[in-house]
mmCIF file of C-alpha atoms in Angstrom:
data_model
loop_
_atom_site.group_PDB
_atom_site.id
_atom_site.type_symbol
_atom_site.label_atom_id
_atom_site.label_comp_id
_atom_site.label_asym_id
_atom_site.label_seq_id
_atom_site.Cartn_x
_atom_site.Cartn_y
_atom_site.Cartn_z
ATOM 1 C CA MET H 1129 0.147 0.434 0.372
ATOM 2 C CA GLN H 1130 3.103 2.450 0.590
ATOM 3 C CA GLU H 1131 4.183 1.270 -2.216
ATOM 4 C CA ASN H 1132 1.791 2.299 -4.407
ATOM 5 C CA LEU H 1133 0.722 6.185 -3.037
ATOM 6 C CA ALA H 1134 4.267 6.549 -3.167
ATOM 7 C CA ARG H 1135 4.423 6.103 -6.923
ATOM 8 C CA ARG H 1136 1.596 7.929 -7.087
ATOM 9 C CA GLN H 1137 3.063 10.483 -5.435
ATOM 10 C CA GLU H 1138 5.890 10.482 -7.779
ATOM 11 C CA TYR H 1139 4.663 10.559 -10.922
ATOM 12 C CA VAL H 1140 2.562 13.021 -9.451
ATOM 13 C CA GLU H 1141 5.593 15.477 -8.735
ATOM 14 C CA GLU H 1142 6.999 14.625 -11.811
ATOM 15 C CA GLN H 1143 4.316 15.601 -14.074
ATOM 16 C CA GLU H 1144 4.118 18.838 -12.075
ATOM 17 C CA ARG H 1145 7.699 18.917 -12.544
ATOM 18 C CA GLU H 1146 8.032 18.567 -16.549
ATOM 19 C CA VAL H 1147 4.423 19.688 -18.001
ATOM 20 C CA GLY H 1148 3.732 23.124 -16.053
ATOM 21 C CA LEU H 1149 0.415 21.728 -14.756
ATOM 22 C CA VAL H 1150 -0.869 24.871 -13.575
ATOM 23 C CA ASN H 1151 -2.323 24.983 -10.426
ATOM 24 C CA VAL H 1152 -3.251 28.062 -9.649
ATOM 25 C CA GLY H 1153 -4.841 29.646 -6.204
ATOM 26 C CA GLU H 1154 -5.225 26.997 -3.148
ATOM 27 C CA PRO H 1155 -3.996 23.168 -2.944
ATOM 28 C CA ALA H 1156 -6.475 20.975 -4.624
ATOM 29 C CA ILE H 1157 -8.305 19.646 -1.750
ATOM 30 C CA THR H 1158 -8.189 15.505 -1.251
ATOM 31 C CA GLY H 1159 -12.901 14.212 -1.441
ATOM 32 C CA ILE H 1160 -13.123 11.950 1.562
ATOM 33 C CA ALA H 1161 -12.266 8.826 1.812
ATOM 34 C CA PHE H 1162 -15.746 6.983 3.337
ATOM 35 C CA LYS H 1163 -18.863 9.043 2.985
ATOM 36 C CA GLY H 1164 -20.036 9.945 6.304
ATOM 37 C CA HIS H 1165 -16.596 9.747 7.969
ATOM 38 C CA PRO H 1166 -13.690 12.883 8.091
ATOM 39 C CA GLU H 1167 -10.574 10.450 6.829
ATOM 40 C CA ARG H 1168 -9.616 11.969 2.965
ATOM 41 C CA LYS H 1169 -7.883 10.167 0.396
ATOM 42 C CA PRO H 1170 -4.179 9.994 0.864
ATOM 43 C CA ILE H 1171 -3.923 11.452 -3.012
ATOM 44 C CA CYS H 1172 -5.510 13.940 -4.993
ATOM 45 C CA GLU H 1173 -6.503 12.496 -8.217
ATOM 46 C CA ASP H 1174 -8.735 15.645 -9.658
ATOM 47 C CA VAL H 1175 -6.085 18.514 -11.793
ATOM 48 C CA LYS H 1176 -6.424 21.733 -13.087
ATOM 49 C CA ILE H 1177 -5.169 24.061 -15.506
ATOM 50 C CA ASN H 1178 -5.707 27.679 -15.773
ATOM 51 C CA ASP H 1179 -3.390 28.586 -18.188
ATOM 52 C CA PRO H 1180 -4.205 32.571 -19.792
ATOM 53 C CA ASP H 1181 -1.590 32.889 -21.662
ATOM 54 C CA ASN H 1182 -2.535 30.410 -23.866
ATOM 55 C CA GLY H 1183 -5.894 30.195 -23.083
ATOM 56 C CA LEU H 1184 -6.879 26.960 -21.972
ATOM 57 C CA PHE H 1185 -8.033 25.973 -18.815
ATOM 58 C CA LEU H 1186 -8.926 22.555 -17.570
ATOM 59 C CA VAL H 1187 -10.565 20.275 -14.087
ATOM 60 C CA ALA H 1188 -10.370 16.521 -14.796
ATOM 61 C CA ASP H 1189 -11.515 15.175 -11.256
ATOM 62 C CA GLY H 1190 -10.595 11.380 -11.660
ATOM 63 C CA VAL H 1191 -13.316 8.575 -11.740
ATOM 64 C CA THR H 1192 -12.835 7.670 -7.823
ATOM 65 C CA ASN H 1193 -11.107 4.429 -7.676
ATOM 66 C CA ALA H 1194 -7.251 3.271 -7.108
ATOM 67 C CA SER H 1195 -5.621 4.594 -9.846
ATOM 68 C CA GLY H 1196 -7.856 8.026 -11.141
ATOM 69 C CA TRP H 1197 -5.208 10.131 -10.256
ATOM 70 C CA PHE H 1198 -3.456 7.578 -13.400
ATOM 71 C CA ALA H 1199 -6.448 9.141 -15.649
ATOM 72 C CA SER H 1200 -6.599 11.989 -14.757
ATOM 73 C CA ARG H 1201 -2.725 13.301 -14.720
ATOM 74 C CA GLU H 1202 -2.383 11.774 -18.616
ATOM 75 C CA THR H 1203 -5.625 13.092 -20.404
ATOM 76 C CA ALA H 1204 -5.074 17.354 -18.135
ATOM 77 C CA ARG H 1205 -1.480 16.264 -20.001
ATOM 78 C CA ILE H 1206 -1.764 15.379 -23.168
ATOM 79 C CA LEU H 1207 -4.368 17.935 -23.721
ATOM 80 C CA ASN H 1208 -2.240 20.489 -22.055
ATOM 81 C CA GLU H 1209 0.386 19.531 -25.231
ATOM 82 C CA GLY H 1210 -2.504 19.593 -28.150
ATOM 83 C CA LEU H 1211 -3.616 22.641 -27.154
ATOM 84 C CA GLY H 1212 -1.094 24.923 -26.015
ATOM 85 C CA GLU H 1213 1.614 27.008 -28.233
ATOM 86 C CA GLU H 1214 1.188 24.475 -30.614
ATOM 87 C CA LEU H 1215 -2.460 24.559 -31.680
ATOM 88 C CA ASP H 1216 -1.475 28.804 -31.021
ATOM 89 C CA ASP H 1217 0.898 28.568 -33.511
ATOM 90 C CA GLN H 1218 -1.549 27.130 -36.061
ATOM 91 C CA ILE H 1219 -3.961 29.789 -34.819
ATOM 92 C CA GLU H 1220 -1.550 32.335 -35.739
ATOM 93 C CA ARG H 1221 -0.092 32.061 -39.374
ATOM 94 C CA ILE H 1222 -4.167 31.212 -40.723
ATOM 95 C CA ALA H 1223 -4.316 34.731 -38.688
ATOM 96 C CA GLN H 1224 -1.378 36.303 -40.638
ATOM 97 C CA ASN H 1225 -2.250 34.411 -44.266
ATOM 98 C CA LYS H 1226 -2.416 36.808 -47.192
ATOM 99 C CA ASN H 1227 -3.961 35.131 -49.256
ATOM 100 C CA LEU H 1228 -7.395 34.618 -47.403
ATOM 101 C CA ASN H 1229 -9.747 36.751 -46.316
ATOM 102 C CA ALA H 1230 -11.398 37.279 -42.674
ATOM 103 C CA LYS H 1231 -14.024 35.128 -42.945
ATOM 104 C CA ARG H 1232 -11.825 32.353 -44.838
ATOM 105 C CA LYS H 1233 -9.928 32.860 -41.951
ATOM 106 C CA GLU H 1234 -12.264 32.457 -39.244
ATOM 107 C CA ALA H 1235 -14.033 28.767 -40.567
ATOM 108 C CA LEU H 1236 -10.441 27.527 -40.861
ATOM 109 C CA ILE H 1237 -9.065 28.567 -37.008
ATOM 110 C CA ASP H 1238 -12.722 27.320 -35.992
ATOM 111 C CA ALA H 1239 -12.301 23.924 -37.560
ATOM 112 C CA LEU H 1240 -8.425 23.157 -36.421
ATOM 113 C CA VAL H 1241 -9.733 24.484 -32.836
ATOM 114 C CA ARG H 1242 -12.662 21.803 -32.970
ATOM 115 C CA SER H 1243 -10.707 18.990 -34.720
ATOM 116 C CA GLU H 1244 -7.620 19.955 -32.809
ATOM 117 C CA MET H 1245 -9.922 20.010 -29.305
ATOM 118 C CA ARG H 1246 -11.822 16.173 -30.476
ATOM 119 C CA SER H 1247 -8.780 14.538 -31.299
ATOM 120 C CA SER H 1248 -6.508 15.364 -27.760
ATOM 121 C CA ILE H 1249 -9.343 13.570 -25.828
ATOM 122 C CA LEU H 1250 -9.402 10.548 -28.096
ATOM 123 C CA GLU H 1251 -5.850 10.140 -28.130
ATOM 124 C CA ALA H 1252 -6.015 10.236 -24.224
ATOM 125 C CA ASP H 1253 -8.429 8.309 -23.840
ATOM 126 C CA ASN H 1254 -7.140 5.425 -26.492
ATOM 127 C CA HIS H 1255 -3.815 6.605 -24.129
ATOM 128 C CA ILE H 1256 -5.412 5.237 -20.534
ATOM 129 C CA VAL H 1257 -6.876 2.403 -22.368
ATOM 130 C CA THR H 1258 -3.860 1.465 -23.903
ATOM 131 C CA ARG H 1259 -1.667 1.438 -20.905
ATOM 132 C CA VAL H 1260 -4.800 0.269 -18.011
ATOM 133 C CA LYS H 1261 -4.596 -3.294 -20.669
ATOM 134 C CA ALA H 1262 -1.241 -3.124 -20.013
ATOM 135 C CA ASP H 1263 -0.860 -3.342 -16.104
ATOM 136 C CA PRO H 1264 -3.152 -3.717 -13.944
ATOM 137 C CA ARG H 1265 -2.166 -2.063 -11.436
ATOM 138 C CA MET H 1266 -4.473 0.357 -13.719
ATOM 139 C CA ARG H 1267 -7.088 -1.410 -13.790
ATOM 140 C CA SER H 1268 -10.873 1.086 -14.727
ATOM 141 C CA SER H 1269 -8.604 4.564 -14.054
ATOM 142 C CA ALA H 1270 -10.777 6.601 -16.198
ATOM 143 C CA THR H 1271 -11.762 11.023 -16.245
ATOM 144 C CA THR H 1272 -14.563 13.357 -16.722
ATOM 145 C CA VAL H 1273 -12.580 15.822 -17.760
ATOM 146 C CA SER H 1274 -14.410 19.610 -18.870
ATOM 147 C CA VAL H 1275 -12.463 21.630 -21.193
ATOM 148 C CA ALA H 1276 -12.432 25.647 -22.353
ATOM 149 C CA LYS H 1277 -10.228 26.938 -24.840
ATOM 150 C CA LEU H 1278 -10.054 30.515 -25.455
ATOM 151 C CA VAL H 1279 -9.729 31.922 -29.120
ATOM 152 C CA GLU H 1280 -8.395 35.662 -30.540
ATOM 153 C CA MET H 1281 -10.422 35.159 -33.889
ATOM 154 C CA PRO H 1282 -8.776 37.166 -36.815
ATOM 155 C CA ASN H 1283 -11.523 39.816 -36.554
ATOM 156 C CA GLY H 1284 -10.382 41.545 -32.686
ATOM 157 C CA LYS H 1285 -13.375 39.147 -31.178
ATOM 158 C CA GLN H 1286 -12.604 36.210 -29.018
ATOM 159 C CA SER H 1287 -14.200 32.920 -29.551
ATOM 160 C CA ILE H 1288 -14.051 30.020 -26.787
ATOM 161 C CA PHE H 1289 -14.162 26.483 -27.551
ATOM 162 C CA LEU H 1290 -15.254 23.677 -24.991
ATOM 163 C CA ALA H 1291 -15.729 20.168 -24.486
ATOM 164 C CA ASN H 1292 -17.327 17.711 -21.837
ATOM 165 C CA ILE H 1293 -17.052 14.748 -21.105
ATOM 166 C CA GLY H 1294 -18.531 13.197 -17.935
ATOM 167 C CA ASP H 1295 -20.160 14.953 -15.188
ATOM 168 C CA SER H 1296 -17.653 18.418 -14.613
ATOM 169 C CA ARG H 1297 -19.946 20.947 -15.303
ATOM 170 C CA ILE H 1298 -19.052 24.302 -17.571
ATOM 171 C CA LEU H 1299 -20.777 27.057 -16.076
ATOM 172 C CA ILE H 1300 -21.026 31.257 -17.195
ATOM 173 C CA MET H 1301 -21.885 33.781 -14.912
ATOM 174 C CA ARG H 1302 -23.800 36.966 -16.614
ATOM 175 C CA LYS H 1303 -25.718 39.569 -14.428
ATOM 176 C CA GLY H 1304 -25.431 38.065 -11.357
ATOM 177 C CA LYS H 1305 -26.061 35.034 -12.170
ATOM 178 C CA LEU H 1306 -24.975 30.549 -13.809
ATOM 179 C CA LYS H 1307 -26.070 29.556 -16.166
ATOM 180 C CA ARG H 1308 -24.821 25.281 -17.255
ATOM 181 C CA LEU H 1309 -22.929 25.360 -20.575
ATOM 182 C CA THR H 1310 -22.887 21.954 -21.099
ATOM 183 C CA LYS H 1311 -24.535 18.788 -20.361
ATOM 184 C CA ASP H 1312 -24.377 15.760 -18.696
ATOM 185 C CA ASP H 1313 -22.576 12.269 -19.165
ATOM 186 C CA SER H 1314 -24.746 11.529 -15.924
ATOM 187 C CA LEU H 1315 -27.699 8.760 -15.552
ATOM 188 C CA LEU H 1316 -29.888 11.861 -14.951
ATOM 189 C CA THR H 1317 -29.500 12.936 -18.266
ATOM 190 C CA PHE H 1318 -29.889 9.539 -19.952
ATOM 191 C CA ALA H 1319 -33.548 8.783 -18.133
ATOM 192 C CA VAL H 1320 -34.570 12.584 -19.645
ATOM 193 C CA SER H 1321 -33.173 12.027 -22.937
ATOM 194 C CA GLU H 1322 -35.527 8.529 -23.018
ATOM 195 C CA LYS H 1323 -38.385 10.883 -21.038
ATOM 196 C CA ILE H 1324 -38.483 8.572 -18.041
ATOM 197 C CA MET H 1325 -38.403 12.300 -15.602
ATOM 198 C CA SER H 1326 -38.807 15.529 -16.021
ATOM 199 C CA GLU H 1327 -35.834 17.745 -16.376
ATOM 200 C CA GLU H 1328 -37.857 19.469 -12.712
ATOM 201 C CA GLN H 1329 -37.676 15.887 -11.613
ATOM 202 C CA ALA H 1330 -34.231 15.335 -12.323
ATOM 203 C CA ARG H 1331 -32.847 18.420 -10.790
ATOM 204 C CA GLN H 1332 -35.300 17.388 -7.923
ATOM 205 C CA ILE H 1333 -33.302 14.673 -7.299
ATOM 206 C CA ASP H 1334 -29.780 16.238 -7.672
ATOM 207 C CA GLN H 1335 -30.242 18.842 -5.296
ATOM 208 C CA ALA H 1336 -31.972 17.000 -2.563
ATOM 209 C CA ASN H 1337 -29.917 16.061 0.600
ATOM 210 C CA SER H 1338 -31.438 12.863 1.523
ATOM 211 C CA LEU H 1339 -33.052 9.511 0.823
ATOM 212 C CA ASP H 1340 -35.608 10.697 3.062
ATOM 213 C CA GLU H 1341 -36.422 14.051 0.438
ATOM 214 C CA VAL H 1342 -37.634 11.688 -2.430
ATOM 215 C CA ALA H 1343 -39.725 10.521 -3.723
ATOM 216 C CA ASP H 1344 -40.233 6.340 -2.886
ATOM 217 C CA ARG H 1345 -39.464 5.860 -7.170
ATOM 218 C CA TRP H 1346 -37.490 7.779 -7.980
ATOM 219 C CA LYS H 1347 -34.454 6.115 -4.855
ATOM 220 C CA SER H 1348 -32.925 4.151 -6.743
ATOM 221 C CA TYR H 1349 -31.485 7.402 -8.613
ATOM 222 C CA TYR H 1350 -31.201 8.911 -6.202
ATOM 223 C CA ARG H 1351 -28.775 6.675 -4.816
ATOM 224 C CA GLN H 1352 -26.744 6.382 -8.443
ATOM 225 C CA ARG H 1353 -26.764 9.970 -9.678
ATOM 226 C CA ASN H 1354 -23.514 10.790 -9.436
ATOM 227 C CA GLN H 1355 -23.071 7.218 -11.654
ATOM 228 C CA VAL H 1356 -21.186 8.768 -15.547
ATOM 229 C CA MET H 1357 -22.478 7.847 -18.305
ATOM 230 C CA ASN H 1358 -19.052 8.857 -20.601
ATOM 231 C CA SER H 1359 -16.047 9.467 -19.868
ATOM 232 C CA VAL H 1360 -11.998 9.195 -20.800
ATOM 233 C CA GLY H 1361 -9.623 6.156 -20.100
ATOM 234 C CA GLY H 1362 -11.989 2.494 -18.627
ATOM 235 C CA HIS H 1363 -15.882 3.322 -19.224
ATOM 236 C CA GLY H 1364 -14.567 3.919 -23.583
ATOM 237 C CA LEU H 1365 -15.000 6.923 -24.265
ATOM 238 C CA LYS H 1366 -19.053 6.989 -26.332
ATOM 239 C CA GLU H 1367 -18.885 10.414 -27.687
ATOM 240 C CA VAL H 1368 -16.623 13.884 -27.914
#
């Protein structure tokens, strides 16, 4: 057990040194080890990137198990490489191309960023699945990921590109009000899409503080409300 924890901690420190994953602000607090107990997990399974210089912002929440930390770290590393400086250089080359008009430049940049975002997520998924097959210690390693790439377009305006796998929501605040921009890959969202329940019923289940606040017919959904239907890694990526 101690050997595994030491190996994980060594990996985390190595990645933070070499890859430069940016954790701005207070250090992340690790999750509770067991429901109802104050003890926390020895390793934080979550990673965030806050990189205004490259317009890259990411949250990867490792699915809770012995190796969730691996999927979140590797996903952040791969997306940091794929959507960082190299992508910005490609965008700049398009923007400076004098043979293209403004509308064509914007169309090419839009297509490029969408393609790179999708391919980076698929690369991360393939990498994790391959590693899991080769190393039983990494079994079931998976993560959610929410990523935003902010790009300055040739017309001087900014465009933001979003991708979400899992249930780490992206929201926007305007005039003091929050609006959700992404849809959760969750059991509750699936139930709404299949018309098993309404959006309001799903919201009530999601926000309930205890099983006692939920009608009998929805208790099984309450118990599984945090179940992720899509993830990077262990579950096999269904859609990007």
